[in-house]
GROMACS .gro file of C-alpha atoms in nm:
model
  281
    1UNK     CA    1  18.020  -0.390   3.993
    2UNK     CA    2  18.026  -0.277   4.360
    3UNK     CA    3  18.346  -0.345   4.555
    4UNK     CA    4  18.354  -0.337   4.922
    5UNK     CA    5  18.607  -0.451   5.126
    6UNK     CA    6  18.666  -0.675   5.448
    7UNK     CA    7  18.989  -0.672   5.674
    8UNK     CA    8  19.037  -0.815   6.037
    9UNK     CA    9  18.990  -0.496   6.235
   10UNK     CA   10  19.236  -0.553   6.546
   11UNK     CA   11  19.380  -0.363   6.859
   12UNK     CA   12  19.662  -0.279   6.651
   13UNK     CA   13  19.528  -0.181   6.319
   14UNK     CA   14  19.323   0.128   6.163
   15UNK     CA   15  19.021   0.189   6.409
   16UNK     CA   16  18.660   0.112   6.226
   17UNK     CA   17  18.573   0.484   6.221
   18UNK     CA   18  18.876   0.604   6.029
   19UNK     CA   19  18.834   0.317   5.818
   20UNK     CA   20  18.454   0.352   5.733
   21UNK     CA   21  18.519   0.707   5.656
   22UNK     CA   22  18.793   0.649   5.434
   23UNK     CA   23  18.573   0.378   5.225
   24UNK     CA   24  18.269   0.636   5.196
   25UNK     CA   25  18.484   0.925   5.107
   26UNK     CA   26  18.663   0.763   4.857
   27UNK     CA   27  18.329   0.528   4.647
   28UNK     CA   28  18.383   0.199   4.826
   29UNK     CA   29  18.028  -0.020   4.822
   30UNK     CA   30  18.087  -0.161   5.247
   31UNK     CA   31  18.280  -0.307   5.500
   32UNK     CA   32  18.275  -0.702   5.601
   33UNK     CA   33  18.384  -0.763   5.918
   34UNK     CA   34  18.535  -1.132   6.025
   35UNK     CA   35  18.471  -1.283   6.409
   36UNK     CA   36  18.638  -1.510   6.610
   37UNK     CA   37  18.624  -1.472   7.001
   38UNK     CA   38  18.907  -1.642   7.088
   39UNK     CA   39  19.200  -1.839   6.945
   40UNK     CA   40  19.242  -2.133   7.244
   41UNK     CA   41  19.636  -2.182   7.260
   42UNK     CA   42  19.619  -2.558   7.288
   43UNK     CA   43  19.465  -2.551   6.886
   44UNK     CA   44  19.454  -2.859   6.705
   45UNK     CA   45  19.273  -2.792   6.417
   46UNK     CA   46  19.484  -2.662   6.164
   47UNK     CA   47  19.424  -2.360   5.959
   48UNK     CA   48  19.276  -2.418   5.654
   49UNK     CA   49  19.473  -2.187   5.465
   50UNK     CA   50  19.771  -2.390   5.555
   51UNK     CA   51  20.084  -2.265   5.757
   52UNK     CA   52  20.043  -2.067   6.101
   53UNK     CA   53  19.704  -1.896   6.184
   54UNK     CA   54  19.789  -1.524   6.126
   55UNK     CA   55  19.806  -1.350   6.459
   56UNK     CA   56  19.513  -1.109   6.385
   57UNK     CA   57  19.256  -1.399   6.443
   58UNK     CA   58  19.313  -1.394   6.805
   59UNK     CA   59  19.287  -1.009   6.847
   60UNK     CA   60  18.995  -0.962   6.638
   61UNK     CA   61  18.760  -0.683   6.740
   62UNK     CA   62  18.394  -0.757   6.786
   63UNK     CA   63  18.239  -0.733   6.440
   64UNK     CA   64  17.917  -0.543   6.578
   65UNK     CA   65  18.044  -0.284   6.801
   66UNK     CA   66  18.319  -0.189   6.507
   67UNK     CA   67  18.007  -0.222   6.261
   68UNK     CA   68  17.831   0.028   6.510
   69UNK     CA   69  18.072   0.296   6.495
   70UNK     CA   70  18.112   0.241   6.084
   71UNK     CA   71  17.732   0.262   6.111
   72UNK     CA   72  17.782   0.616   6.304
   73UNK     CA   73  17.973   0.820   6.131
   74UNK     CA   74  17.882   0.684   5.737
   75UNK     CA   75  17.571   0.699   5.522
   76UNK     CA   76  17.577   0.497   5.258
   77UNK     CA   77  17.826   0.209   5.337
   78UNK     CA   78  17.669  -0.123   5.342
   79UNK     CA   79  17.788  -0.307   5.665
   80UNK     CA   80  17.806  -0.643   5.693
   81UNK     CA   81  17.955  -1.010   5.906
   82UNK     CA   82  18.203  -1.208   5.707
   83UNK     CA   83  18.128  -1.394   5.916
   84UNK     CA   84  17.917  -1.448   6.230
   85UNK     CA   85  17.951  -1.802   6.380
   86UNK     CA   86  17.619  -1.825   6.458
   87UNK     CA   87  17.629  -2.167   6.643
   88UNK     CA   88  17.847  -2.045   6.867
   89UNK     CA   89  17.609  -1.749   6.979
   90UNK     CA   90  17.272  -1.686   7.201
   91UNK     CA   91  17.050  -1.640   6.943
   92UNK     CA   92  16.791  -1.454   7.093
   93UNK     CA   93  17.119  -1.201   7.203
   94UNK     CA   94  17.210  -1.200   6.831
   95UNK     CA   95  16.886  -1.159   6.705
   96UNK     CA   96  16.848  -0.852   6.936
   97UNK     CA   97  17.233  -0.724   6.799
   98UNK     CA   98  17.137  -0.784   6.472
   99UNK     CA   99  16.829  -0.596   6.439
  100UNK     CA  100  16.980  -0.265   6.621
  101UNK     CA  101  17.228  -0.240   6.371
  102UNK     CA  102  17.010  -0.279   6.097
  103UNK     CA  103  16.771  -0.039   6.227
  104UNK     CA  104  17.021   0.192   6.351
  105UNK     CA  105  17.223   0.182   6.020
  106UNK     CA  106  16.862   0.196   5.782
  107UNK     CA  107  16.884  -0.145   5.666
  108UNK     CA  108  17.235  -0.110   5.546
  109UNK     CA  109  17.370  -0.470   5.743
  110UNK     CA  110  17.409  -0.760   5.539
  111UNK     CA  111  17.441  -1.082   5.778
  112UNK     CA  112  17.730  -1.333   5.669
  113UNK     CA  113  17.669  -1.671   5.813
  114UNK     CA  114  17.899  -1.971   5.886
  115UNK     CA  115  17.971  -2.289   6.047
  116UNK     CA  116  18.332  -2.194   6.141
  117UNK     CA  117  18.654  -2.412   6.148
  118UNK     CA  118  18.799  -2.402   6.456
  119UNK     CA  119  18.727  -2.689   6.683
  120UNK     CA  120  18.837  -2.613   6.996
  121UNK     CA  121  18.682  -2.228   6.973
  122UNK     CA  122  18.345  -2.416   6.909
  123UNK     CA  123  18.401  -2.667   7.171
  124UNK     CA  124  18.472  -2.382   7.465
  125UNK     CA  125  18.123  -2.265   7.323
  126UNK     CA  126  17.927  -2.564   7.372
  127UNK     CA  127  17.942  -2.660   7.041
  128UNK     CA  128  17.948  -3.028   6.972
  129UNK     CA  129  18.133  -2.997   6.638
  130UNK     CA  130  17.960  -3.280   6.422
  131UNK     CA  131  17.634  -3.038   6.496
  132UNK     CA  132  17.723  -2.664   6.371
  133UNK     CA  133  17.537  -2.709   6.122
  134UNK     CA  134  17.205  -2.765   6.232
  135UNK     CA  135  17.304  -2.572   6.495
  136UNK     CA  136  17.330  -2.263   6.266
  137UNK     CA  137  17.009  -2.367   6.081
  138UNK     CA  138  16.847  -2.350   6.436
  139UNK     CA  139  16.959  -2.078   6.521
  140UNK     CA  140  16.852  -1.875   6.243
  141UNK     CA  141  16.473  -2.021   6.235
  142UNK     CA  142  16.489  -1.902   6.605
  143UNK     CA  143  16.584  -1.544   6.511
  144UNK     CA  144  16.341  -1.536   6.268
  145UNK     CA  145  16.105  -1.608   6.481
  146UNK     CA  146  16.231  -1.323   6.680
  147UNK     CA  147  16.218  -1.081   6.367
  148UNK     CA  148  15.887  -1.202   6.247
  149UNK     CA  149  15.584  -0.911   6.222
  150UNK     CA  150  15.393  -1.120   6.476
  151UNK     CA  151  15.451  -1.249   6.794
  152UNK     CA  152  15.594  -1.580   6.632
  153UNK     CA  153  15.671  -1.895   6.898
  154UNK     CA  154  15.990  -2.139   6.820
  155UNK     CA  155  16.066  -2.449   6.922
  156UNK     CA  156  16.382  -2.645   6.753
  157UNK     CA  157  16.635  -2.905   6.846
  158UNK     CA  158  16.907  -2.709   7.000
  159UNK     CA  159  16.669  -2.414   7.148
  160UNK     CA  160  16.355  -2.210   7.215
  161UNK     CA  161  16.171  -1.885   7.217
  162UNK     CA  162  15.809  -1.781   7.317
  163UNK     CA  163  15.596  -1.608   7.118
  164UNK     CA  164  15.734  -1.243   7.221
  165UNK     CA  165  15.737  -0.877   7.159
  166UNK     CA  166  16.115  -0.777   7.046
  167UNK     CA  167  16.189  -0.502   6.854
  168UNK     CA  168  16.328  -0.328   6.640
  169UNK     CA  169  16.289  -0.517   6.327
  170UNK     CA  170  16.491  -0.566   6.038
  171UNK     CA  171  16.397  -0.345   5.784
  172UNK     CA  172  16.373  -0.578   5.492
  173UNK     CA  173  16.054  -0.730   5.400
  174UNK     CA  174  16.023  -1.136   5.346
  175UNK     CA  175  16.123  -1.255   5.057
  176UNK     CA  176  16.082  -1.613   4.981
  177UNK     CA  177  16.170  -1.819   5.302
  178UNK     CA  178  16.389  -1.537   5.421
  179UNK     CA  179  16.277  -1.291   5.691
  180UNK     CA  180  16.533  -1.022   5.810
  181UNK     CA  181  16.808  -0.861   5.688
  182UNK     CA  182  16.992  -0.963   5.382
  183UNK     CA  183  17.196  -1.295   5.459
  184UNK     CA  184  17.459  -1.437   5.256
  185UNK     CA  185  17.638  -1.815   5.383
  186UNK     CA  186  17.992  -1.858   5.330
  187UNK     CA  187  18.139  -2.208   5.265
  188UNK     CA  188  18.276  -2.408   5.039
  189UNK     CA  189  18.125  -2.523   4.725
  190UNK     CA  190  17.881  -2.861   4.783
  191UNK     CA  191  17.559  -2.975   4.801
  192UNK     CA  192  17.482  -2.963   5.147
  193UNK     CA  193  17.592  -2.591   5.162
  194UNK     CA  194  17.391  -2.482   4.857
  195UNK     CA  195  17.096  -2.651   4.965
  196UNK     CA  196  17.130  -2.474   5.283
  197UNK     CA  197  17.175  -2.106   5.120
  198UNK     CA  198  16.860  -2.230   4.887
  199UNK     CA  199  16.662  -2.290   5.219
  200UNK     CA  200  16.787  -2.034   5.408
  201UNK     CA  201  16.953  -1.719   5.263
  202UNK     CA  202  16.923  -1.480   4.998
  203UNK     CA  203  17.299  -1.602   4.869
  204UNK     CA  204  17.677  -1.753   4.898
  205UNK     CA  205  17.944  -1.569   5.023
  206UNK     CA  206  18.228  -1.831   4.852
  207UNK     CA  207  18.587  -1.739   4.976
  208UNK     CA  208  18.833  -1.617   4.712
  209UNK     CA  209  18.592  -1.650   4.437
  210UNK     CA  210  18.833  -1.955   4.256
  211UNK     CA  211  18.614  -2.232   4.088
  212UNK     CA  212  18.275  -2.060   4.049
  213UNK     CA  213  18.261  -2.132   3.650
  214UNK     CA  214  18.146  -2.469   3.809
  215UNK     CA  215  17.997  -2.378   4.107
  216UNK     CA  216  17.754  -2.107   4.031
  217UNK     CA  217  17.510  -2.337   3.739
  218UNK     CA  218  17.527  -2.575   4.050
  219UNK     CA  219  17.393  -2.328   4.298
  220UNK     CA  220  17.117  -2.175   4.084
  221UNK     CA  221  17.002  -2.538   4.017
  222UNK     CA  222  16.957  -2.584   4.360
  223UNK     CA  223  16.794  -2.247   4.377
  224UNK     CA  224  16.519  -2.277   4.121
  225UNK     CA  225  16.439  -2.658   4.214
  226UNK     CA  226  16.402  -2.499   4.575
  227UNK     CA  227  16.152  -2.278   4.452
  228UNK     CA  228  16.334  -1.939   4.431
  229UNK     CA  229  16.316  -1.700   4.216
  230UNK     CA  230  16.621  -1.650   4.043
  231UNK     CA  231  16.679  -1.292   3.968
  232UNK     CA  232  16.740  -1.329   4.355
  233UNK     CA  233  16.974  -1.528   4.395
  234UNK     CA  234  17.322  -1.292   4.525
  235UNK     CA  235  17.683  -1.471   4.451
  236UNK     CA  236  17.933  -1.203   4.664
  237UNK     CA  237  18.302  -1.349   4.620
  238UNK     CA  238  18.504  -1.285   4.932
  239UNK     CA  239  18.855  -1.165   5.052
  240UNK     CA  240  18.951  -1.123   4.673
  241UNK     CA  241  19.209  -0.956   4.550
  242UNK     CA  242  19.107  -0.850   4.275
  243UNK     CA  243  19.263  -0.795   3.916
  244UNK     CA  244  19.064  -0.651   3.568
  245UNK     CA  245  19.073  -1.031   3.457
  246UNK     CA  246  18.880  -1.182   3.808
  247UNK     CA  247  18.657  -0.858   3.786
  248UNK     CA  248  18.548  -0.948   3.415
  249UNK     CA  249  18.535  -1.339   3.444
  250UNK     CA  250  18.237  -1.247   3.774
  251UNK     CA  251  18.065  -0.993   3.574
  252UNK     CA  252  18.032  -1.276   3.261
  253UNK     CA  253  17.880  -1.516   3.624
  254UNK     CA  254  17.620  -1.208   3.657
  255UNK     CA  255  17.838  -1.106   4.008
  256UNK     CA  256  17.747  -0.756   4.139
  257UNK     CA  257  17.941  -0.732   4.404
  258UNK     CA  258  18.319  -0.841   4.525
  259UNK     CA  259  18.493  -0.805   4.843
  260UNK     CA  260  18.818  -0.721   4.850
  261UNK     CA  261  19.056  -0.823   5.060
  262UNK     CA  262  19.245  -0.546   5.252
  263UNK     CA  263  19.568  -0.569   5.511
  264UNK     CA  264  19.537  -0.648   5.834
  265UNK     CA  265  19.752  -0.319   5.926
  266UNK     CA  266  19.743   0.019   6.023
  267UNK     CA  267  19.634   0.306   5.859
  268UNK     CA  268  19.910   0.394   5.594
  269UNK     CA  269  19.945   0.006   5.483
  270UNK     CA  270  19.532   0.016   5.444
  271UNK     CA  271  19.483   0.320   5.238
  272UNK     CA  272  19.765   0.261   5.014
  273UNK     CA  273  19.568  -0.108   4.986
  274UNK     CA  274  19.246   0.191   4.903
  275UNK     CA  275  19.431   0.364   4.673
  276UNK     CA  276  19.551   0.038   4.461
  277UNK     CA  277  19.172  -0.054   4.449
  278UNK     CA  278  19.017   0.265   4.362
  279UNK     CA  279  19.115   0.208   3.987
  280UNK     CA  280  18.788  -0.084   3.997
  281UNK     CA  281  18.541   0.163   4.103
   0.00000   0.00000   0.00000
């Protein structure tokens, strides 16, 4: 099983180079990387985890410049969004950001996609909330567009792009309805969501990992009776911590991959985090 890791990279904690050295040097599958912009002070909607938002969400680094610099100075390391709000982004800027990384990294980025939870961060993005979600579905069929071999036109509810000349390209070829680079959707378990990944992605990014006993038969229903095939379909739990029991209990699901869940700290707090984990490799 492949374990990579995700942390919220911040002003104050390990910079993304010493980290993404660390993770290659030491066996580590990649490095997730979490986004929020901003944090607006007047915040109503509470955090879902319950209790105070952690202060690291409003000092988040940009998860594609720190990706960049992991992307410079590693490899091997897959690289990935855990996740990109991609409502609340231009999508023929993130389409562009996107494919540079990919092609700068050799088709090492994995693209995590959500609909977010923050209101009022949505809201200062033009984001009417009741519409992130086709919002998001918009905007990837837009960047597809953008990614496609040939000049491919788009016109959708929420936006629009002329047939056009943009490279580079992601380097992975299209597989099923998917065109770009690999793209796992976080969210939690339902029907909406897993008809969305079925449509839409080549898997689920599912937070913590609890409850997939249940969930996972559910998703690759909706897979195959989408049409997929499904030796395809990619289940990556997220922001575990994990333990020999969670590791065995995924591997029984047919999970590859895990993402472990590392301090938001500096360097000594982080690598003794490493250290802890390098018994799973």
């Amino acid at each position: 099983m492949r374990i990579a890791t995700t942390i919220f990279l911040t002003d104050r904690t390990i910079a993304p180079v010493a980290l993404a050295r660390e993770l290659e040097q030491r066996g580590f599958a990649g490095l997730y990387l979490p986004e929020h912009t901003h944090i607006p002070v007047s915040r109503d909607t509470p955090y879902p985890a319950g209790g105070d938002l952690p202060v690291e969400y409003g000092r988040t680094l940009d998860p594609f410049v720190a990706l960049g610099q992991a992307a410079a100075v590693t490899e091997r390391l897959a690289l990935g969004t855990g996740i990109t709000l991609v409502a609340q982004h231009d999508p023929i800027d993130l389409a562009k950001q996107v494919a540079t990384l990919d092609h700068l990294s050799g088709g090492r980025f994995t693209l995590g996609v959500g609909f977010g939870w923050n209101v009022e961060e949505a809201a200062d993005h033009g984001v009417e909330w009741k519409t992130r979600r086709a919002r998001g579905r918009d905007r990837l069929a837009l960047m597809r567009a953008l990614w496609a071999d040939e000049p491919t036109s788009y016109e959708g509810e929420f936006g629009s792009v002329r047939a056009s000349i943009a490279y580079p390209k992601p380097l992975r070829k299209a597989r099923g309805p998917v065109t770009g680079p690999r793209t796992l959707i976080g969210g939690a378990a339902g029907p909406k969501l897993f008809a969305d990944i079925a449509r839409h992605a080549d898997g689920w990014l599912p937070i913590g990992g609890s409850g997939l006993t249940e969930a996972v038969p559910r998703l690759r229903t909706a897979w195959e009776e989408a049409g997929r095939d499904p030796a395809q379909l990619q289940v990556v739990p997220y922001a575990v911590v994990p333990t020999p029991g969670k590791l065995a209990h995924f591997a029984e699901l047919g999970i590859e991959e895990v993402v472990a869940h590392l301090p938001s700290a500096g360097a000594p707090e982080v690598l003794r985090a490493l250290d802890a984990y390098a018994a799973y490799l």
